[in-house]
Coordinates of C-alpha atoms in Angstrom, one line a residue:
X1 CA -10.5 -8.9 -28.4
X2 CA -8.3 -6.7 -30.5
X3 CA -5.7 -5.8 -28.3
X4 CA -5.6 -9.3 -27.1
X5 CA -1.8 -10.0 -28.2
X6 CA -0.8 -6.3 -27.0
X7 CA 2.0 -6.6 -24.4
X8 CA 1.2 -4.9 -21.1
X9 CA 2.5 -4.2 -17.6
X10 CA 1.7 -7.1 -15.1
X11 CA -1.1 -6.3 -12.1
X12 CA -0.4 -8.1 -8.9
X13 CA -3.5 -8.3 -6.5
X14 CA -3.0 -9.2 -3.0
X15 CA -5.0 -9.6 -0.1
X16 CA -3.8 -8.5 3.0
X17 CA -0.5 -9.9 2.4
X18 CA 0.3 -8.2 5.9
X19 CA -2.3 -10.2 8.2
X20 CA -0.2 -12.6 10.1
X21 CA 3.3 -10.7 10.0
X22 CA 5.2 -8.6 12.7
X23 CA 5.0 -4.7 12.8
X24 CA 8.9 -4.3 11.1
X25 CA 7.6 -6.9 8.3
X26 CA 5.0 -4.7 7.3
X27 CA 6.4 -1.5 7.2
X28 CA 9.5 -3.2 4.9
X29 CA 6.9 -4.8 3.1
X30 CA 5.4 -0.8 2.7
X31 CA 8.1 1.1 2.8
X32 CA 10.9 -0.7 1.0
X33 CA 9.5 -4.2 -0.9
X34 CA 7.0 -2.8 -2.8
X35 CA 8.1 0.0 -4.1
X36 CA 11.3 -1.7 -5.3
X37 CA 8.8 -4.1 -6.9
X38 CA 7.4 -1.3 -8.5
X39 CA 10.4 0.2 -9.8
X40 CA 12.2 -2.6 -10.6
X41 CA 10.1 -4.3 -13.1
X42 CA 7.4 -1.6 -13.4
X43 CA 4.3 -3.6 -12.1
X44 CA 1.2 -2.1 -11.1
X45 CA 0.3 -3.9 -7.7
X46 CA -3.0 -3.6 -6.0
X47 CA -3.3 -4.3 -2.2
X48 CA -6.2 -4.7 0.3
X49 CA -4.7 -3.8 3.9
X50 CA -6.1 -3.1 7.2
X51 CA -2.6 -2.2 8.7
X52 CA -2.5 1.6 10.6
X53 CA 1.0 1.5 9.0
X54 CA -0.2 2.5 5.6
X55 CA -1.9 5.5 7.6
X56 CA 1.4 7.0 8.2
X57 CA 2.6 10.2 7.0
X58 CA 5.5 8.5 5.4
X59 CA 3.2 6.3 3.2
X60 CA 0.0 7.6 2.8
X61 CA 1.5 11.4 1.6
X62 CA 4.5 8.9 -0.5
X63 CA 4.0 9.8 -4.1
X64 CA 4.3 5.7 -4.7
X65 CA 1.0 5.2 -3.4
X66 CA -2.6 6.0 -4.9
X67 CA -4.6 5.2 -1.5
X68 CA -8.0 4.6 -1.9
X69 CA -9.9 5.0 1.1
X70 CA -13.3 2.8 1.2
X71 CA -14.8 6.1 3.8
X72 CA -12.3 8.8 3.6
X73 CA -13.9 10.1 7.0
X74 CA -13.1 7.6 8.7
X75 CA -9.4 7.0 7.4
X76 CA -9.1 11.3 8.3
X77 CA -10.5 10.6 11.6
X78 CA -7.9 8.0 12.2
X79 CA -5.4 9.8 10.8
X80 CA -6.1 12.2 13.0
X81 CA -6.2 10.4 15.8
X82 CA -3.2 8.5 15.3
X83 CA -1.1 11.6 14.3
X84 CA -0.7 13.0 17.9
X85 CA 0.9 9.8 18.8
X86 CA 4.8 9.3 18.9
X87 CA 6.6 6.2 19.9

């Protein structure tokens, strides 16, 4: 392995960090934790989520996300569906 040696960003892989905590939790966790993660030491991170939160304007359109969608018809359809809601 040539580049073996070569220092390289970190890549942080987690699982649905967000299963067991509270609906302000995860959007900090979304909105606020991560990115600062990001930005602060210049990680790449990698999350598996089921949270509706991430379908949110506010994070799904945020230019610090690269969402990857496993059926983009169904995330749209959600989307859609969840976008006529306001609480």
């Amino acid at each position: 392995m040539p580049n073996y040696d070569k220092e390289c960003p970190i890549t942080l892989l987690l699982d649905e960090i967000d299963k067991s905590l509270d609906i302000e939790t995860v959007w900090l966790l979304y909105h606020d934790i991560l990115p600062q993660l990001v930005e602060k030491f210049g990680i790449q991170i990698i999350c598996v989520t089921h949270s509706p939160l991430i379908l949110t304007d506010t994070i799904y359109n945020s230019d610090k996300y690269n969402i990857i969608s496993i059926d983009d018809e169904y995330t749209n359809n959600v989307r859609t569906l969840l976008k006529g809601n306001n609480f």
